[in-house]
Amino acid sequence: MTVIAGRYRLLDVLAEGATGTVWRALDGTSGHEVALKESRVPPGLPADEVPLLHARRERGARAAARISHPSVVRVLGVVTDDGRPWVATELVRGLTLAETLEAGGPLP
């Protein structure tokens, strides 16, 4: 099993998108399962812009960590591994938005 930043053990992939992969992971410190987002670099991005991209994503995650609202997933932390930021959030179980729309049609 792969361990990120000496703390998060990757269990399985939950979702993949243009900006990264979201993993179900086990937090070795708390013992809780979390969602851990791996930052992906877009193909063709010049090498000198990669650190800027990572810094921007890390700033965004740290800003999101300051949000406290019952309808917003809580950011638990941001770590760096192999030069890339990884964002840990609480793991929310249930249907995706796409699955909800497919099952019930458009939202009111």
One Martini backbone bead per residue (centre of mass of N, CA, C, O) as a GRO file, in nm:
protein
  108
    1MET     BB    1   0.097   0.036   0.020
    2THR     BB    2   0.044   0.367  -0.013
    3VAL     BB    3   0.217   0.648   0.138
    4ILE     BB    4   0.132   0.977   0.237
    5ALA     BB    5   0.331   1.172   0.421
    6GLY     BB    6   0.337   0.936   0.644
    7ARG     BB    7  -0.011   0.902   0.677
    8TYR     BB    8  -0.158   0.815   0.401
    9ARG     BB    9  -0.348   0.536   0.303
   10LEU     BB   10  -0.413   0.396   0.013
   11LEU     BB   11  -0.703   0.223  -0.113
   12ASP     BB   12  -0.900   0.386  -0.328
   13VAL     BB   13  -1.072   0.491  -0.601
   14LEU     BB   14  -1.331   0.737  -0.646
   15ALA     BB   15  -1.202   0.963  -0.850
   16GLU     BB   16  -1.173   1.132  -1.177
   17GLY     BB   17  -1.000   1.418  -1.320
   18ALA     BB   18  -0.844   1.693  -1.447
   19THR     BB   19  -0.702   1.770  -1.147
   20GLY     BB   20  -0.753   1.462  -1.037
   21THR     BB   21  -0.742   1.230  -0.761
   22VAL     BB   22  -0.967   1.040  -0.559
   23TRP     BB   23  -0.913   0.900  -0.241
   24ARG     BB   24  -0.926   0.643  -0.031
   25ALA     BB   25  -0.817   0.690   0.310
   26LEU     BB   26  -0.587   0.635   0.579
   27ASP     BB   27  -0.540   0.783   0.883
   28GLY     BB   28  -0.267   0.723   1.089
   29THR     BB   29  -0.346   0.922   1.324
   30SER     BB   30  -0.677   0.880   1.358
   31GLY     BB   31  -0.811   0.622   1.184
   32HIS     BB   32  -0.952   0.761   0.952
   33GLU     BB   33  -1.142   0.810   0.688
   34VAL     BB   34  -1.060   0.966   0.372
   35ALA     BB   35  -1.029   1.219   0.139
   36LEU     BB   36  -0.775   1.217  -0.127
   37LYS     BB   37  -0.623   1.468  -0.319
   38GLU     BB   38  -0.463   1.450  -0.626
   39SER     BB   39  -0.250   1.636  -0.804
   40ARG     BB   40  -0.273   1.739  -1.145
   41VAL     BB   41  -0.090   1.784  -1.434
   42PRO     BB   42  -0.118   1.929  -1.714
   43PRO     BB   43  -0.069   1.878  -2.020
   44GLY     BB   44   0.188   2.104  -2.131
   45LEU     BB   45   0.297   2.222  -1.887
   46PRO     BB   46   0.526   2.414  -1.793
   47ALA     BB   47   0.770   2.354  -1.565
   48ASP     BB   48   0.772   2.654  -1.439
   49GLU     BB   49   0.445   2.624  -1.358
   50VAL     BB   50   0.406   2.397  -1.150
   51PRO     BB   51   0.462   2.539  -0.875
   52LEU     BB   52   0.230   2.744  -0.913
   53LEU     BB   53   0.000   2.545  -0.921
   54HIS     BB   54   0.048   2.415  -0.645
   55ALA     BB   55   0.025   2.677  -0.481
   56ARG     BB   56  -0.265   2.747  -0.566
   57ARG     BB   57  -0.399   2.486  -0.460
   58GLU     BB   58  -0.307   2.516  -0.169
   59ARG     BB   59  -0.443   2.787  -0.111
   60GLY     BB   60  -0.730   2.690  -0.171
   61ALA     BB   61  -0.739   2.472   0.051
   62ARG     BB   62  -0.680   2.661   0.292
   63ALA     BB   63  -0.931   2.834   0.247
   64ALA     BB   64  -1.140   2.601   0.271
   65ALA     BB   65  -1.062   2.528   0.572
   66ARG     BB   66  -1.222   2.797   0.683
   67ILE     BB   67  -1.478   2.652   0.625
   68SER     BB   68  -1.804   2.655   0.808
   69HIS     BB   69  -2.045   2.414   0.695
   70PRO     BB   70  -2.291   2.171   0.666
   71SER     BB   71  -2.265   2.186   0.322
   72VAL     BB   72  -1.947   2.149   0.368
   73VAL     BB   73  -1.666   2.008   0.315
   74ARG     BB   74  -1.408   1.921   0.519
   75VAL     BB   75  -1.091   2.036   0.567
   76LEU     BB   76  -0.812   1.866   0.722
   77GLY     BB   77  -0.570   1.894   0.500
   78VAL     BB   78  -0.227   1.968   0.390
   79VAL     BB   79   0.004   1.798   0.177
   80THR     BB   80   0.336   1.692   0.085
   81ASP     BB   81   0.428   1.488  -0.208
   82ASP     BB   82   0.656   1.492  -0.438
   83GLY     BB   83   0.574   1.817  -0.473
   84ARG     BB   84   0.268   1.758  -0.402
   85PRO     BB   85  -0.049   1.830  -0.338
   86TRP     BB   86  -0.265   1.718  -0.068
   87VAL     BB   87  -0.618   1.670   0.005
   88ALA     BB   88  -0.795   1.651   0.307
   89THR     BB   89  -1.115   1.504   0.363
   90GLU     BB   90  -1.401   1.430   0.432
   91LEU     BB   91  -1.597   1.142   0.413
   92VAL     BB   92  -1.855   1.105   0.172
   93ARG     BB   93  -2.138   0.922   0.155
   94GLY     BB   94  -2.281   0.842  -0.164
   95LEU     BB   95  -2.409   1.009  -0.408
   96THR     BB   96  -2.368   1.156  -0.682
   97LEU     BB   97  -2.483   1.397  -0.875
   98ALA     BB   98  -2.519   1.223  -1.128
   99GLU     BB   99  -2.681   0.996  -0.985
  100THR     BB  100  -2.912   1.174  -0.883
  101LEU     BB  101  -3.007   1.277  -1.163
  102GLU     BB  102  -3.057   0.999  -1.290
  103ALA     BB  103  -3.272   0.901  -1.074
  104GLY     BB  104  -3.450   1.206  -1.043
  105GLY     BB  105  -3.356   1.428  -1.197
  106PRO     BB  106  -3.399   1.734  -1.179
  107LEU     BB  107  -3.362   1.990  -0.985
  108PRO     BB  108  -3.555   2.243  -0.833
   0.00000   0.00000   0.00000
